PDB file of C-alpha atoms in Angstrom:
ATOM      1  CA  SER M   1      -9.676  -3.617 -12.942  1.00  0.00           C
ATOM      2  CA  ARG M   2      -9.486  -7.448 -13.444  1.00  0.00           C
ATOM      3  CA  ALA M   3      -7.492 -10.322 -12.182  1.00  0.00           C
ATOM      4  CA  MET M   4      -4.842 -11.113 -14.902  1.00  0.00           C
ATOM      5  CA  THR M   5      -4.704 -14.710 -16.203  1.00  0.00           C
ATOM      6  CA  GLY M   6      -1.604 -16.518 -16.626  1.00  0.00           C
ATOM      7  CA  VAL M   7      -0.035 -14.529 -13.506  1.00  0.00           C
ATOM      8  CA  ASN M   8      -0.210 -15.354  -9.849  1.00  0.00           C
ATOM      9  CA  ALA M   9      -3.765 -14.654  -8.310  1.00  0.00           C
ATOM     10  CA  ALA M  10      -2.351 -11.484  -6.669  1.00  0.00           C
ATOM     11  CA  THR M  11      -1.783  -9.474  -9.902  1.00  0.00           C
ATOM     12  CA  PHE M  12      -4.325  -7.052 -11.279  1.00  0.00           C
ATOM     13  CA  GLU M  13      -4.262  -4.769 -14.270  1.00  0.00           C
ATOM     14  CA  ALA M  14      -6.197  -1.520 -14.288  1.00  0.00           C
ATOM     15  CA  TRP M  15      -6.696   1.124 -16.799  1.00  0.00           C
ATOM     16  CA  VAL M  16      -5.762   4.499 -15.608  1.00  0.00           C
ATOM     17  CA  THR M  17      -8.385   7.163 -16.872  1.00  0.00           C
ATOM     18  CA  ASP M  18      -8.310  10.878 -17.278  1.00  0.00           C
ATOM     19  CA  ARG M  19     -10.887  13.059 -15.359  1.00  0.00           C
ATOM     20  CA  ASP M  20     -13.278  12.253 -18.043  1.00  0.00           C
ATOM     21  CA  GLY M  21     -13.005   8.621 -17.883  1.00  0.00           C
ATOM     22  CA  LYS M  22     -10.889   8.124 -21.068  1.00  0.00           C
ATOM     23  CA  ALA M  23      -8.403   5.284 -20.753  1.00  0.00           C
ATOM     24  CA  LEU M  24      -4.945   6.476 -20.601  1.00  0.00           C
ATOM     25  CA  ALA M  25      -2.521   3.696 -19.524  1.00  0.00           C
ATOM     26  CA  LEU M  26      -2.382   0.372 -18.430  1.00  0.00           C
ATOM     27  CA  VAL M  27      -0.888  -0.469 -14.795  1.00  0.00           C
ATOM     28  CA  GLU M  28       0.030  -3.872 -13.386  1.00  0.00           C
ATOM     29  CA  CYS M  29      -0.445  -4.183  -9.647  1.00  0.00           C
ATOM     30  CA  ARG M  30       1.173  -7.032  -7.584  1.00  0.00           C
ATOM     31  CA  ALA M  31       3.187  -8.103  -4.627  1.00  0.00           C
ATOM     32  CA  LEU M  32       6.716  -6.713  -4.708  1.00  0.00           C
ATOM     33  CA  THR M  33       9.457  -9.331  -4.643  1.00  0.00           C
ATOM     34  CA  GLU M  34      12.094  -9.613  -2.177  1.00  0.00           C
ATOM     35  CA  ALA M  35      14.761  -8.575  -5.093  1.00  0.00           C
ATOM     36  CA  GLU M  36      12.635  -5.454  -5.881  1.00  0.00           C
ATOM     37  CA  LEU M  37      12.495  -4.527  -2.259  1.00  0.00           C
ATOM     38  CA  ARG M  38      16.136  -4.756  -2.153  1.00  0.00           C
ATOM     39  CA  ALA M  39      16.755  -2.389  -5.068  1.00  0.00           C
ATOM     40  CA  ARG M  40      17.660   1.044  -4.340  1.00  0.00           C
ATOM     41  CA  ALA M  41      15.606   2.227  -7.321  1.00  0.00           C
ATOM     42  CA  VAL M  42      12.556   0.574  -5.871  1.00  0.00           C
ATOM     43  CA  VAL M  43      12.870   2.328  -2.584  1.00  0.00           C
ATOM     44  CA  ASP M  44      13.569   5.764  -4.320  1.00  0.00           C
ATOM     45  CA  ALA M  45      10.417   5.231  -6.455  1.00  0.00           C
ATOM     46  CA  MET M  46       8.367   4.391  -3.343  1.00  0.00           C
ATOM     47  CA  ALA M  47       9.700   7.622  -1.501  1.00  0.00           C
ATOM     48  CA  ALA M  48       8.813   9.642  -4.620  1.00  0.00           C
ATOM     49  CA  CYS M  49       5.266   8.667  -4.226  1.00  0.00           C
ATOM     50  CA  GLU M  50       5.262  10.297  -0.862  1.00  0.00           C
ATOM     51  CA  ASP M  51       4.343  14.136  -0.179  1.00  0.00           C
ATOM     52  CA  ALA M  52       7.682  15.287   1.271  1.00  0.00           C
ATOM     53  CA  ARG M  53       5.817  18.176   3.059  1.00  0.00           C
ATOM     54  CA  ALA M  54       3.131  15.965   4.731  1.00  0.00           C
ATOM     55  CA  SER M  55       4.631  12.317   5.081  1.00  0.00           C
ATOM     56  CA  THR M  56       6.823  10.842   7.596  1.00  0.00           C
ATOM     57  CA  TRP M  57       7.328   7.933   5.205  1.00  0.00           C
ATOM     58  CA  ASP M  58      10.699   8.949   3.701  1.00  0.00           C
ATOM     59  CA  ALA M  59      13.184   6.536   2.063  1.00  0.00           C
ATOM     60  CA  ARG M  60      14.605   5.873   5.455  1.00  0.00           C
ATOM     61  CA  ALA M  61      11.107   4.974   6.989  1.00  0.00           C
ATOM     62  CA  ILE M  62      10.387   2.719   3.923  1.00  0.00           C
ATOM     63  CA  GLU M  63      13.858   0.892   4.392  1.00  0.00           C
ATOM     64  CA  ARG M  64      13.013   0.389   8.031  1.00  0.00           C
ATOM     65  CA  ALA M  65       9.646  -1.329   7.081  1.00  0.00           C
ATOM     66  CA  ILE M  66      11.354  -3.434   4.189  1.00  0.00           C
ATOM     67  CA  ALA M  67      13.936  -4.605   7.069  1.00  0.00           C
ATOM     68  CA  ALA M  68      11.129  -6.212   9.058  1.00  0.00           C
ATOM     69  CA  PRO M  69      11.174  -9.951   8.578  1.00  0.00           C
ATOM     70  CA  GLU M  70       9.458 -11.126   5.448  1.00  0.00           C
ATOM     71  CA  ALA M  71       6.420 -12.792   7.374  1.00  0.00           C
ATOM     72  CA  GLN M  72       5.591  -9.500   9.204  1.00  0.00           C
ATOM     73  CA  ARG M  73       5.423  -7.360   6.059  1.00  0.00           C
ATOM     74  CA  THR M  74       3.945  -7.277   2.719  1.00  0.00           C
ATOM     75  CA  PHE M  75       4.338  -4.629  -0.088  1.00  0.00           C
ATOM     76  CA  ALA M  76       2.361  -4.174  -3.402  1.00  0.00           C
ATOM     77  CA  GLY M  77       3.184  -2.011  -6.150  1.00  0.00           C
ATOM     78  CA  ALA M  78       1.745  -0.568  -9.320  1.00  0.00           C
ATOM     79  CA  PHE M  79       3.879  -0.380 -12.419  1.00  0.00           C
ATOM     80  CA  ALA M  80       3.013   1.402 -15.558  1.00  0.00           C
ATOM     81  CA  ARG M  81       3.003  -1.037 -18.301  1.00  0.00           C
ATOM     82  CA  GLU M  82       4.660   0.990 -20.910  1.00  0.00           C
ATOM     83  CA  SER M  83       7.529   2.407 -19.017  1.00  0.00           C
ATOM     84  CA  GLY M  84       7.750  -0.089 -16.145  1.00  0.00           C
ATOM     85  CA  ALA M  85       8.003   2.580 -13.430  1.00  0.00           C
ATOM     86  CA  LEU M  86       6.643   2.246 -10.096  1.00  0.00           C
ATOM     87  CA  VAL M  87       3.653   4.541  -9.748  1.00  0.00           C
ATOM     88  CA  GLY M  88       2.432   3.553  -6.443  1.00  0.00           C
ATOM     89  CA  TYR M  89       2.655   1.222  -3.540  1.00  0.00           C
ATOM     90  CA  ALA M  90       1.037  -0.291  -0.556  1.00  0.00           C
ATOM     91  CA  ALA M  91       2.608  -1.451   2.826  1.00  0.00           C
ATOM     92  CA  CYS M  92       1.144  -3.813   5.373  1.00  0.00           C
ATOM     93  CA  ALA M  93       2.308  -5.091   8.662  1.00  0.00           C
ATOM     94  CA  SER M  94       1.480  -8.532   9.861  1.00  0.00           C
ATOM     95  CA  ASP M  95       1.898 -11.047  12.645  1.00  0.00           C
ATOM     96  CA  GLY M  96       2.737 -13.426  10.090  1.00  0.00           C
ATOM     97  CA  ALA M  97      -0.012 -15.845  10.917  1.00  0.00           C
ATOM     98  CA  PHE M  98      -3.493 -14.508  11.330  1.00  0.00           C
ATOM     99  CA  VAL M  99      -3.648 -10.439  11.190  1.00  0.00           C
ATOM    100  CA  ALA M 100      -2.378  -7.825   8.992  1.00  0.00           C
ATOM    101  CA  THR M 101      -2.963  -4.004   9.064  1.00  0.00           C
ATOM    102  CA  VAL M 102      -2.687  -1.810   5.756  1.00  0.00           C
ATOM    103  CA  GLU M 103      -0.291   0.898   6.995  1.00  0.00           C
ATOM    104  CA  ARG M 104       0.342   2.816   3.800  1.00  0.00           C
ATOM    105  CA  VAL M 105      -1.152   3.403   0.382  1.00  0.00           C
ATOM    106  CA  CYS M 106       0.687   6.011  -1.801  1.00  0.00           C
ATOM    107  CA  VAL M 107       0.367   6.840  -5.451  1.00  0.00           C
ATOM    108  CA  ARG M 108       2.332   9.336  -7.457  1.00  0.00           C
ATOM    109  CA  GLU M 109       0.298  12.606  -7.533  1.00  0.00           C
ATOM    110  CA  GLU M 110       0.011  12.663 -11.365  1.00  0.00           C
ATOM    111  CA  TRP M 111      -1.574   9.010 -11.020  1.00  0.00           C
ATOM    112  CA  ARG M 112      -3.932   9.843  -8.175  1.00  0.00           C
ATOM    113  CA  GLY M 113      -7.801   9.648  -8.566  1.00  0.00           C
ATOM    114  CA  ARG M 114      -7.786   7.204 -11.359  1.00  0.00           C
ATOM    115  CA  GLY M 115      -8.179   3.670  -9.732  1.00  0.00           C
ATOM    116  CA  VAL M 116      -4.312   2.902  -9.142  1.00  0.00           C
ATOM    117  CA  GLY M 117      -4.798   3.071  -5.384  1.00  0.00           C
ATOM    118  CA  GLY M 118      -7.746   0.640  -5.311  1.00  0.00           C
ATOM    119  CA  ALA M 119      -5.959  -1.893  -7.610  1.00  0.00           C
ATOM    120  CA  ILE M 120      -2.908  -1.859  -5.415  1.00  0.00           C
ATOM    121  CA  VAL M 121      -5.060  -2.595  -2.232  1.00  0.00           C
ATOM    122  CA  ARG M 122      -6.847  -5.356  -4.041  1.00  0.00           C
ATOM    123  CA  ALA M 123      -3.483  -7.005  -4.995  1.00  0.00           C
ATOM    124  CA  LEU M 124      -2.165  -6.582  -1.341  1.00  0.00           C
ATOM    125  CA  GLY M 125      -5.324  -8.294  -0.259  1.00  0.00           C
ATOM    126  CA  GLU M 126      -5.045 -11.239  -2.577  1.00  0.00           C
ATOM    127  CA  THR M 127      -1.532 -11.692  -1.527  1.00  0.00           C
ATOM    128  CA  LEU M 128      -2.462 -11.794   2.239  1.00  0.00           C
ATOM    129  CA  ARG M 129      -5.406 -14.335   1.375  1.00  0.00           C
ATOM    130  CA  GLU M 130      -2.647 -16.574  -0.506  1.00  0.00           C
ATOM    131  CA  ARG M 131      -0.726 -16.312   2.861  1.00  0.00           C
ATOM    132  CA  GLU M 132      -4.086 -17.482   4.711  1.00  0.00           C
ATOM    133  CA  ILE M 133      -4.200 -14.081   6.558  1.00  0.00           C
ATOM    134  CA  TYR M 134      -7.997 -13.053   6.629  1.00  0.00           C
ATOM    135  CA  ASP M 135      -8.180 -10.568   9.407  1.00  0.00           C
ATOM    136  CA  VAL M 136      -6.940  -7.392   7.482  1.00  0.00           C
ATOM    137  CA  GLY M 137      -7.354  -3.915   9.066  1.00  0.00           C
ATOM    138  CA  VAL M 138      -6.412  -0.545   7.849  1.00  0.00           C
ATOM    139  CA  ARG M 139      -4.774   2.193   9.640  1.00  0.00           C
ATOM    140  CA  ALA M 140      -5.777   5.560   7.814  1.00  0.00           C
ATOM    141  CA  PRO M 141      -6.852   9.061   8.365  1.00  0.00           C
ATOM    142  CA  ARG M 142     -10.686   9.357   8.683  1.00  0.00           C
ATOM    143  CA  ARG M 143     -10.701  11.176   5.281  1.00  0.00           C
ATOM    144  CA  LEU M 144      -9.864   8.051   3.550  1.00  0.00           C
ATOM    145  CA  VAL M 145     -12.682   5.874   5.286  1.00  0.00           C
ATOM    146  CA  GLY M 146     -14.741   5.961   1.977  1.00  0.00           C
ATOM    147  CA  PHE M 147     -11.898   4.961  -0.157  1.00  0.00           C
ATOM    148  CA  PHE M 148     -11.461   1.763   1.909  1.00  0.00           C
ATOM    149  CA  GLU M 149     -15.337   1.281   2.184  1.00  0.00           C
ATOM    150  CA  ALA M 150     -15.530   1.043  -1.559  1.00  0.00           C
ATOM    151  CA  LEU M 151     -12.990  -1.825  -1.256  1.00  0.00           C
ATOM    152  CA  ASN M 152     -15.115  -3.734   0.947  1.00  0.00           C
ATOM    153  CA  TYR M 153     -13.346  -2.695   4.217  1.00  0.00           C
ATOM    154  CA  ASP M 154     -15.887  -1.993   7.114  1.00  0.00           C
ATOM    155  CA  GLU M 155     -15.320   0.093  10.169  1.00  0.00           C
ATOM    156  CA  ASP M 156     -15.430  -2.132  13.142  1.00  0.00           C
ATOM    157  CA  GLU M 157     -16.168  -1.590  16.928  1.00  0.00           C
ATOM    158  CA  SER M 158     -12.696  -2.251  18.090  1.00  0.00           C
ATOM    159  CA  THR M 159     -10.758   0.228  20.021  1.00  0.00           C
ATOM    160  CA  HIS M 160      -7.354   1.410  18.725  1.00  0.00           C
ATOM    161  CA  MET M 161      -5.049   2.757  21.349  1.00  0.00           C
ATOM    162  CA  ILE M 162      -1.544   4.126  21.013  1.00  0.00           C
ATOM    163  CA  PHE M 163       1.027   3.988  23.759  1.00  0.00           C
ATOM    164  CA  ALA M 164       2.337   7.568  24.646  1.00  0.00           C
ATOM    165  CA  ARG M 165       5.473   7.485  26.507  1.00  0.00           C
ATOM    166  CA  GLU M 166       6.067  10.098  29.456  1.00  0.00           C
ATOM    167  CA  SER M 167       8.806  12.451  29.549  1.00  0.00           C
ATOM    168  CA  GLU M 168       9.668  15.290  31.912  1.00  0.00           C
ATOM    169  CA  GLU M 169       7.532  17.608  29.898  1.00  0.00           C
ATOM    170  CA  GLY M 170       4.719  15.211  30.001  1.00  0.00           C
ATOM    171  CA  VAL M 171       3.242  12.696  27.549  1.00  0.00           C
ATOM    172  CA  VAL M 172       4.913  12.634  24.212  1.00  0.00           C
TER     173      VAL M 172
END
């Protein structure tokens, strides 16, 4: 991947390869615009990246994330150069000033394992840097630690705790 010239700094292009390393297609990775985020087709394309059996990020969840104030969320997408189709996206939540957390990176199954996810995360990181947000963390399953480490994210010593509300049956 390389940063593209003549486009904003947060746009990257990446050659997607087959399993043998042969270049197949060029994808453009960049921040999604407000107009794109309001388009039903983009929300549907983002939801199509998800594994319906294993993900809680369906179209409704994506719409809720998009509905957050603009300063508190950032989305980046990967678009196939030939067709213009959205083939992957990343979502980030932020306080709008100092801290952001990558909440989701998802690539359509047929495009996975070929560099698209990394290019999207780099575009997301550049977009956050342009907004002067430098403290960027990741919330991801342990099995993806290597993926993020390869993109220069390091595990830190902070403790993450999740609030669990109580019900009559106990902690939910």
